[in-house]
Coordinates of C-alpha atoms in Angstrom, one line a residue:
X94 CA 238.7 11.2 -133.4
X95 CA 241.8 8.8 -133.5
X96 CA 243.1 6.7 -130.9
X97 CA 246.6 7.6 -130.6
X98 CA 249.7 7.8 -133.3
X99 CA 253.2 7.1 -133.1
X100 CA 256.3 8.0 -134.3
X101 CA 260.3 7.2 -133.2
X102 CA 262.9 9.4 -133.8
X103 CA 266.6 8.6 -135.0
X104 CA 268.0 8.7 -131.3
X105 CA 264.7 6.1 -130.2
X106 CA 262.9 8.3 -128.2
X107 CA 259.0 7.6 -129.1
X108 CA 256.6 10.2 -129.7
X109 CA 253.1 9.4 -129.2
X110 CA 250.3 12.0 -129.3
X111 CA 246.2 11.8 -129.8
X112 CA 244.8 14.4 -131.5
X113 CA 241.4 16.0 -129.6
X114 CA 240.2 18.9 -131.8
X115 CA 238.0 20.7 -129.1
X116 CA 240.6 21.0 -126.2
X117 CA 242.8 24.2 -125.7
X118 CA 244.7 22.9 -123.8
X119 CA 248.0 20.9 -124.5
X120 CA 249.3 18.1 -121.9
X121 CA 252.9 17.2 -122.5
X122 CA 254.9 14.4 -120.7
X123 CA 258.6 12.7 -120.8
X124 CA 258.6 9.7 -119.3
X125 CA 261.6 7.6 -118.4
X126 CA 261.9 3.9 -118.0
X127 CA 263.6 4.9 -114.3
X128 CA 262.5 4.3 -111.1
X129 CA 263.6 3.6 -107.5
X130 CA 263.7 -0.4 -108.1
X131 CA 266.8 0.7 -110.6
X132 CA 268.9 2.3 -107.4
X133 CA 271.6 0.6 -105.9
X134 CA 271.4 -0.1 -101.7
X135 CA 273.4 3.3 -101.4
X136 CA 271.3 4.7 -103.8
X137 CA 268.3 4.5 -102.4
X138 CA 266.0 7.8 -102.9
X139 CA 267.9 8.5 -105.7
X140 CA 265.2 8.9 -108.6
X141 CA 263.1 11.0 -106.6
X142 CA 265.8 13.5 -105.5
X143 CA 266.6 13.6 -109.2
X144 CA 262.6 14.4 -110.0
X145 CA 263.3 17.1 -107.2
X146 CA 266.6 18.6 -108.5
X147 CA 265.7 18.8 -112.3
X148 CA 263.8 21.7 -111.8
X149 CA 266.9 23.5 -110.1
X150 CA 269.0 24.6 -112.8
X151 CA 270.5 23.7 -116.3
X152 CA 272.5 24.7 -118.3
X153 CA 271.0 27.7 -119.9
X154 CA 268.1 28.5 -116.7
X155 CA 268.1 29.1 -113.1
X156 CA 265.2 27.4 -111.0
X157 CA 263.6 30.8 -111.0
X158 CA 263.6 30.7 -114.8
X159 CA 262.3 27.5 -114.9
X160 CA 259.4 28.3 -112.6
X161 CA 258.4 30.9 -114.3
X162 CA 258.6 29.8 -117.8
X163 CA 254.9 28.3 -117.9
X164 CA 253.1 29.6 -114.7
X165 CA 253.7 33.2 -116.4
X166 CA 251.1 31.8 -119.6
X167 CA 249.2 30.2 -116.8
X168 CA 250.6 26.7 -117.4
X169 CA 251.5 23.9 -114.8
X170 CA 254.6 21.9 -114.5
X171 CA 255.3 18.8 -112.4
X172 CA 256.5 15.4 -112.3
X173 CA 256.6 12.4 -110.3
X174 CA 258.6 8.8 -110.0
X175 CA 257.4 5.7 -109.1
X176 CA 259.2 2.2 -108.6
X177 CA 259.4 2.0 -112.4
X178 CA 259.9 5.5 -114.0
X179 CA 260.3 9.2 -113.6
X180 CA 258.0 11.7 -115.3
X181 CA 257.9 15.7 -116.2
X182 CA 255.1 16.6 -117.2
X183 CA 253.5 20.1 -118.2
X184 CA 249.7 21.4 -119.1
X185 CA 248.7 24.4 -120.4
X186 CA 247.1 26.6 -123.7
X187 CA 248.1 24.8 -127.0
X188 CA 249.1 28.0 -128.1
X189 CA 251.6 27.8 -126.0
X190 CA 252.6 24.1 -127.1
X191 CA 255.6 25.2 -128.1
X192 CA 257.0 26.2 -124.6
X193 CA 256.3 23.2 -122.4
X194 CA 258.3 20.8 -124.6
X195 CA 261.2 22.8 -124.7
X196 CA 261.2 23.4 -121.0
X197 CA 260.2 19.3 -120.7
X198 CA 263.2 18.5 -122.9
X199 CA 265.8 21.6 -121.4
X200 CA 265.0 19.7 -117.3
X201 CA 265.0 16.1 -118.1
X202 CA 268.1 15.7 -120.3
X203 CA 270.3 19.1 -118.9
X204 CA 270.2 19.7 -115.2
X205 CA 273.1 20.6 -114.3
X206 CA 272.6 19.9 -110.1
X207 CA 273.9 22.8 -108.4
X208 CA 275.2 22.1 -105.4
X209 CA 273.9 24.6 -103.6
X210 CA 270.6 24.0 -104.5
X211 CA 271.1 20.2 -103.8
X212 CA 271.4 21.1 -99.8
X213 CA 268.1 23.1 -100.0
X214 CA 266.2 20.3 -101.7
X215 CA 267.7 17.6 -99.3
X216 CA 266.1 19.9 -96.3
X217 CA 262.4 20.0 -98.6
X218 CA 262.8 16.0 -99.0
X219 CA 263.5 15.1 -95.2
X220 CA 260.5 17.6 -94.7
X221 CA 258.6 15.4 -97.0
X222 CA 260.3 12.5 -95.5
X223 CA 259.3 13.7 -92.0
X224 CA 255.4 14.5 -93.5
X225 CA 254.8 11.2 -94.1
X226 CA 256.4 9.6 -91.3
X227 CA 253.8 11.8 -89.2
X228 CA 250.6 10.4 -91.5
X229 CA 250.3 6.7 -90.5
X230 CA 247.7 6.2 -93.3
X231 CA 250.6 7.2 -96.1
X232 CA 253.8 5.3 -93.7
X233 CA 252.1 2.0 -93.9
X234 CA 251.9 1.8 -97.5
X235 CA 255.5 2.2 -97.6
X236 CA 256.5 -0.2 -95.0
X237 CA 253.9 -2.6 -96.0
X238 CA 256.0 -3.0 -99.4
X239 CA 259.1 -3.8 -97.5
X240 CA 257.3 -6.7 -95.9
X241 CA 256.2 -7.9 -99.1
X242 CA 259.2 -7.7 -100.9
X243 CA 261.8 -7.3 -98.5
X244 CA 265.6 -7.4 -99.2
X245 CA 264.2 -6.1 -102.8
X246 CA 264.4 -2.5 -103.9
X247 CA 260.4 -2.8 -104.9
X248 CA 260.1 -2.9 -101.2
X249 CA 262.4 0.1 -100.5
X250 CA 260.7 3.9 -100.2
X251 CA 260.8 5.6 -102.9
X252 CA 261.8 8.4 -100.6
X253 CA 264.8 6.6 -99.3
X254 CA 266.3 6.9 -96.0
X255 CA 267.2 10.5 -94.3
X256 CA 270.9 8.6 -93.7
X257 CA 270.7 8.1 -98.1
X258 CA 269.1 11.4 -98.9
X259 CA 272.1 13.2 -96.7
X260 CA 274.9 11.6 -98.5
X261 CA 274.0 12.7 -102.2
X262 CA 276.3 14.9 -103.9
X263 CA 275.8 15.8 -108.1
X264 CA 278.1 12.8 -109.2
X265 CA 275.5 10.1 -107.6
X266 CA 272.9 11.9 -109.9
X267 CA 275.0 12.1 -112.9
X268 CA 276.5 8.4 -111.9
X269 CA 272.7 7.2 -111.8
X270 CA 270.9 9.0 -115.4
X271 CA 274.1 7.6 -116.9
X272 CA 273.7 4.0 -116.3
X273 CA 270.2 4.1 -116.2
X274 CA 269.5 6.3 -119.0
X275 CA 268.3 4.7 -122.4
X276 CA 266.7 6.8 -125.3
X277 CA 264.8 3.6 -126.7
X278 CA 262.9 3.5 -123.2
X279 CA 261.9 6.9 -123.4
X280 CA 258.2 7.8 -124.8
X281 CA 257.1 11.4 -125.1
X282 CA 253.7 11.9 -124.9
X283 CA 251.0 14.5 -126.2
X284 CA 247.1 15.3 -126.0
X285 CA 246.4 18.7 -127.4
X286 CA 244.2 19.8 -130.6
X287 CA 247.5 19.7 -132.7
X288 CA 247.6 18.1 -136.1
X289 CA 250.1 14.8 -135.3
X290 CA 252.7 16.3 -137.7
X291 CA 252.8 19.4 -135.9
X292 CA 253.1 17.6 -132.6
X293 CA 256.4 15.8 -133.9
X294 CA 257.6 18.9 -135.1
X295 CA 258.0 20.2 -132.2
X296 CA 258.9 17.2 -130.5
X297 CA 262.1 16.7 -132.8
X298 CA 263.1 20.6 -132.8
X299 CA 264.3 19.8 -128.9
X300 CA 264.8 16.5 -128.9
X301 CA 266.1 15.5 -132.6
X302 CA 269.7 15.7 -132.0
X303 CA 269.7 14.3 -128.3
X304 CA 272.2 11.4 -128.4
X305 CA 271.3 7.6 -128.5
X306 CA 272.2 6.0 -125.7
X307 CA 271.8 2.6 -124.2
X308 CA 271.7 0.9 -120.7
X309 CA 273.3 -1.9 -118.9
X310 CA 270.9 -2.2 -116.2
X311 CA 269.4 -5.5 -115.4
X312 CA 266.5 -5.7 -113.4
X313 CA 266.4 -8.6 -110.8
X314 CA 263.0 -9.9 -109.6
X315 CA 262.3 -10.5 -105.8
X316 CA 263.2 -13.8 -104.0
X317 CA 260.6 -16.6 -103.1
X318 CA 257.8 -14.6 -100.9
X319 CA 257.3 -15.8 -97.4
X320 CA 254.1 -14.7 -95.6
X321 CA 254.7 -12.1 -92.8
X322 CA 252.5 -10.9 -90.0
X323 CA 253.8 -7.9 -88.1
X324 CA 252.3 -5.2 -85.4
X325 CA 254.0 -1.7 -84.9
X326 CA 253.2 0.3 -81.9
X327 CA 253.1 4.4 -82.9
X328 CA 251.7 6.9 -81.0
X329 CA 248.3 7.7 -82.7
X330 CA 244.7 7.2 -81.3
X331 CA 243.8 4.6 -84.5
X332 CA 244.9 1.4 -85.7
X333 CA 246.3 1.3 -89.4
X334 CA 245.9 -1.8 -91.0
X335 CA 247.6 -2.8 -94.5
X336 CA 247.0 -6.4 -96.0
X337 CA 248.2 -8.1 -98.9
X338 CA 250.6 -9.9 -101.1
X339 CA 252.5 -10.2 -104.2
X340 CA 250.3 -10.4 -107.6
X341 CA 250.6 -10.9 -111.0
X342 CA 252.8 -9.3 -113.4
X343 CA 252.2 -6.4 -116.1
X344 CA 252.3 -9.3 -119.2
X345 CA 250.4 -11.8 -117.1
X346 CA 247.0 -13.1 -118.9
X347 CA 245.3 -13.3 -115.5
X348 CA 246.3 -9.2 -114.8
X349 CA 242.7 -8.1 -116.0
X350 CA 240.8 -10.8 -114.3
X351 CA 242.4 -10.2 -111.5
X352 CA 241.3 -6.8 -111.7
X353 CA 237.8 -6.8 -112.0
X354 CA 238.1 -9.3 -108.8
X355 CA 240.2 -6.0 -106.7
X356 CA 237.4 -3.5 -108.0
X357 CA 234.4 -6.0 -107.1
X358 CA 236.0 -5.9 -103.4
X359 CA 237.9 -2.9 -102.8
X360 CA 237.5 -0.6 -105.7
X361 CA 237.0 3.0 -106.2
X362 CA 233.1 2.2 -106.1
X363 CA 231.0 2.9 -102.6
X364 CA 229.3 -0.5 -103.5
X365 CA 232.5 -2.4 -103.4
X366 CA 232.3 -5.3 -101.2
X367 CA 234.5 -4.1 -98.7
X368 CA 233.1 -0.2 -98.4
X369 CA 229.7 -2.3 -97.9
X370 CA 230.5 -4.8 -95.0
X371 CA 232.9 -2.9 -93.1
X372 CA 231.4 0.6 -93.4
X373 CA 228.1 0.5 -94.4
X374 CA 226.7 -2.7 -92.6
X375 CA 229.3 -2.6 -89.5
X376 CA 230.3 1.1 -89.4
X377 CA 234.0 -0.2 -88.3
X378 CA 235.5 1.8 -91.0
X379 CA 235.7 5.0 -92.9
X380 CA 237.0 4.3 -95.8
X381 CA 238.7 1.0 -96.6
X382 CA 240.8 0.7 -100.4
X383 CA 242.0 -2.7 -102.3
X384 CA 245.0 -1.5 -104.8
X385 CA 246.3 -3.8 -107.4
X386 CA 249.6 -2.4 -109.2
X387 CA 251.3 -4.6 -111.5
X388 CA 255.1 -4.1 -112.3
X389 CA 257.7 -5.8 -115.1
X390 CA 257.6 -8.9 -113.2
X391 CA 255.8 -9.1 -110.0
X392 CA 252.5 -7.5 -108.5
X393 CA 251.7 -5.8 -105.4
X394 CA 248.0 -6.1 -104.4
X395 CA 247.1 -4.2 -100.9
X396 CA 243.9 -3.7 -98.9
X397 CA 244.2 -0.8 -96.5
X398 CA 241.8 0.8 -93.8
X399 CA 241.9 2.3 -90.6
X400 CA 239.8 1.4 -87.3
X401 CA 239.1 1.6 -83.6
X402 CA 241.9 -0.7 -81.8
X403 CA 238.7 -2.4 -80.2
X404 CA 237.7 -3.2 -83.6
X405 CA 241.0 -4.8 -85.5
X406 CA 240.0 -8.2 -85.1
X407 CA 236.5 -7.9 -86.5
X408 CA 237.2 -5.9 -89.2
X409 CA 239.8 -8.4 -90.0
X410 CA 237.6 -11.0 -89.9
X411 CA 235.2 -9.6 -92.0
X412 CA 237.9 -8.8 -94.6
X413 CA 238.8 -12.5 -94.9
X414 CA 234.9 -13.6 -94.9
X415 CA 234.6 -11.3 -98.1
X416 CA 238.1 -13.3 -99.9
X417 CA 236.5 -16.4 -99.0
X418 CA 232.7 -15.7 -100.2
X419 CA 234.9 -14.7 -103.7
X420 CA 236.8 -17.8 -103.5
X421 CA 234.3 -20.1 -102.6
X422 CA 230.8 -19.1 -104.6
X423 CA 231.2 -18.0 -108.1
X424 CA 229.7 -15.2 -109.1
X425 CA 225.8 -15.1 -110.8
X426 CA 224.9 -13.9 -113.9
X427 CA 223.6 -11.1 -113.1
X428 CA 226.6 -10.2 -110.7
X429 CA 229.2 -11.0 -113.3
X430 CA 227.4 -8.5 -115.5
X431 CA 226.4 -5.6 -113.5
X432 CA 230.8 -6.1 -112.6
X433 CA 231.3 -5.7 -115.9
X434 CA 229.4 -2.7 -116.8
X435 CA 230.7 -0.9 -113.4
X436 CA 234.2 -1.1 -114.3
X437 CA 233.7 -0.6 -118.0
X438 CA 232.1 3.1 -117.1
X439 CA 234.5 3.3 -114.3
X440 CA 237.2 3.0 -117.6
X441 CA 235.7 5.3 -120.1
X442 CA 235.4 8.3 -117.1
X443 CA 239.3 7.6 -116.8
X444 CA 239.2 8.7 -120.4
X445 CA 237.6 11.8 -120.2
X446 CA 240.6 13.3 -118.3
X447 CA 243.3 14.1 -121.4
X448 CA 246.1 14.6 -118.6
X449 CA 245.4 11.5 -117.3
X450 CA 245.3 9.9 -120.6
X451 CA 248.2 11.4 -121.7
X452 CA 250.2 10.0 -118.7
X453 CA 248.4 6.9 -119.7
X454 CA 249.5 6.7 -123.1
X455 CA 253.1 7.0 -122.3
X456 CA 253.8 4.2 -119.4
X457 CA 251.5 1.6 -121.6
X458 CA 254.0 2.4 -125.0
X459 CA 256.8 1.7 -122.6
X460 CA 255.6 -1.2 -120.9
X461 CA 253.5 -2.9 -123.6
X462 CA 254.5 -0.9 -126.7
X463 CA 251.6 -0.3 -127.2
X464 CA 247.7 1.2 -126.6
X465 CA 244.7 -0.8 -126.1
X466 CA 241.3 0.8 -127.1
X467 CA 238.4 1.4 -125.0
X468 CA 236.5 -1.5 -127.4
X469 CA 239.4 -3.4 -127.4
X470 CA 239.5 -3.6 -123.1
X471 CA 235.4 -3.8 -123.3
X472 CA 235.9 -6.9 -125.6
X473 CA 238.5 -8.4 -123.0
X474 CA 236.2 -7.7 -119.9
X475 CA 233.4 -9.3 -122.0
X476 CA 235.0 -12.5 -122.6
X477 CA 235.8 -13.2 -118.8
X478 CA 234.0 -16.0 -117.0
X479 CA 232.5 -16.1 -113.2
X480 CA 235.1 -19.9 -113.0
X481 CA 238.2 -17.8 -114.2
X482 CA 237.3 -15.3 -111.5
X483 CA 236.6 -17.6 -109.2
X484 CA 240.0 -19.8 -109.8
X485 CA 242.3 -16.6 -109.5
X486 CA 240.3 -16.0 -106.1
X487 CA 241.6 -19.5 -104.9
X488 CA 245.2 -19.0 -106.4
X489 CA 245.5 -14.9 -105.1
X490 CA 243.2 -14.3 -102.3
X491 CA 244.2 -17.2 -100.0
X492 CA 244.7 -15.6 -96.3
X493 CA 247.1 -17.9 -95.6
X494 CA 249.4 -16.7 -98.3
X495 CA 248.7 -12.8 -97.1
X496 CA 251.1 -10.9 -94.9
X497 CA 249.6 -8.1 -93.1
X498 CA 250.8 -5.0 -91.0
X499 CA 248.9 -3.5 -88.5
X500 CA 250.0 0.0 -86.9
X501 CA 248.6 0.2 -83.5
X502 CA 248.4 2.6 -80.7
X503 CA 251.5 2.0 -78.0
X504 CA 249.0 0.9 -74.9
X505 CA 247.2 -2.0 -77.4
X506 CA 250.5 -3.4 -79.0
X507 CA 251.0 -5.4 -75.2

């Protein structure tokens, strides 16, 4: 089976698809080098209304049309954005193909934003707005990245503000795909049983003739970061606790060092370092998450749980025992290996999900330009050392260079 292939059209759009002959089912994406970090102060939320408003209307469908296009063949179509892009995105029967990349192609490049559905969606995304507010779990992820990178639209909400969301119109959407729109950092992506030359096909019947166009936009990194502790008093029954600090960047060398070290304490395993002390030997927490998410050039690595209020300060405690046990005793043989293996099967699951690696496929063209291979990652995660782990535990997991954010219920924040 091959990896992946790639093709670029007149216009620089990239095409890049991997064939899997057994699957019937075809996973499309457009993904766009656009995301809230691109939005002016006024613009914040912008990105994400425009995921929201695409599927409203364009020039040849209503929203009801567009709704119905796939779910009638019993496909699925969504999208999402992110600090860094926006992506549409649609699954269903290859046989079908054909459909989802005209529909992908007809709501990213010709919405048309009527205005009367731009006051419905503004209610829908102050009630999203308003859902997250009420989950403190979700809230303190997004305030947690203000205090990391405040005054720096990495550290905005993706969301934006309800004062923001209020004052769009269609001409700060069309204002905002303009200057931000650029064909050579778009990458259209494909994992279906089609032969590649049928994929490309199909690709440049709806995209062939879009227009090249270029972008201005210049991407500023953050300031200097300064260390921040903060408590937050909300009326809830636990305390929400996020911890963390800026990280390495998406080029860096150290990035996958790093993040064997963030999936050795915090990751997706129940035998992560953290899941064991706090929950399993204490019982302080139910679940507790380390996240390390890399961006053009800066990091954001977070540790996040919740607890009794009695129980803050110990779990604390025992969160900075853990990053100094890292920093402070290298890691043995046997430990550095059995780290190894975990993550490498943690990797190859990941690849077992086409819509996953689909998705996949199309953010690493646009941020690397290219693919890595599962052997090609194994080799990397071979050739790492217990001292290289344990120096980027002294440079990154330093408390004293962490800020951290605790909500807390309003009779413990006196």
């Amino acid at each position: 089976m091959e990896e992946y292939r790639l093709h670029t059209l007149p216009n620089g759009i990239r095409v890049v698809h991997k064939q899997v002959p057994h699957t019937q089912i075809a996973h499309w994406g457009i993904m766009l080098d656009i995301g809230s970090r691109d939005e002016q102060p006024h613009q914040q939320g912008l990105a994400h209304f425009w995921e929201h408003m695409a599927f409203k209307g364009t020039q040849k469908r209503k929203s009801y049309h567009i709704i119905n296009r796939l779910e009638t063949v019993g496909g699925e179509l969504n999208a999402y954005t992110t600090k860094e892009k926006v992506c549409f995105h649609a699954s269903l029967l290859a046989s079908h193909s054909d459909k989802a990349i005209e529909l992908l192609s007809d709501i990213t490049f010709h919405s048309v934003f009527p205005e009367k559905q731009i006051e419905k969606e503004r209610g829908v995304i102050l009630e999203e707005m308003a859902m997250y507010h009420d989950s403190p779990e979700d809230a303190i992820q997004d305030d947690f990245d203000e205090l990391v990178f405040q005054n720096h639209q990495l550290g905005k909400n993706i969301l934006g503000t309800a004062e923001s969301v209020r004052s769009f119109g269609r001409n700060d959407l069309q204002t905002f795909i303009a200057d931000n729109l650029d064909t050579e950092r778009i990458v259209v992506s494909l994992v279906s049983n089609l032969p590649f030359n049928k994929a490309v096909k199909q690709a440049e019947k709806y995209l062939y003739d879009l227009p090249h166009s270029t972008s201005q936009r210049i991407r500023t990194s953050p300031s200097i970061y300064v260390p921040q502790t903060l408590r937050v008093a909300r009326g809830m029954t636990q305390t929400q606790v996020a911890m963390g600090r800026p990280a390495y960047a998406m080029m860096d060398e150290k990035r996958l060092p790093f993040f064997m070290l963030i999936n050795l304490l915090g990751g997706p395993g129940m035998n992560s370092r953290f899941n064991m002390t706090l929950r399993e030997k204490y019982g302080l927490v139910y679940s507790i998450e380390a996240t390390y998410a890399p961006f053009l050039d800066t990091g954001f690595l977070g540790v996040f749980f919740g607890t009794e209020p009695k129980n803050l300060d110990r779990a604390m405690q025992l969160v900075h025992r853990e990053l100094r046990q890292v920093r402070e005793k290298p890691l043995t043989t046997i430990q550095l290996r059995n780290l190894k293996v975990q993550l490498m099967g943690q990797l190859a699951m990941s690849e077992e999900g086409n819509q996953s690696f689909m998705l996949m496929m199309a953010k690493s063209i646009l941020d690397t330009g290219k693919i890595d291979s599962l052997e090609e990652i194994f080799r990397e995660i071979e050739a790492v050392t217990a001292s290289q782990l344990q120096d980027i535990a002294q440079e990154m997991l330093d408390e004293s260079q962490w800020s951290s954010l605790c909500f807390v219920p309003e009779d413990d924040s006196k």
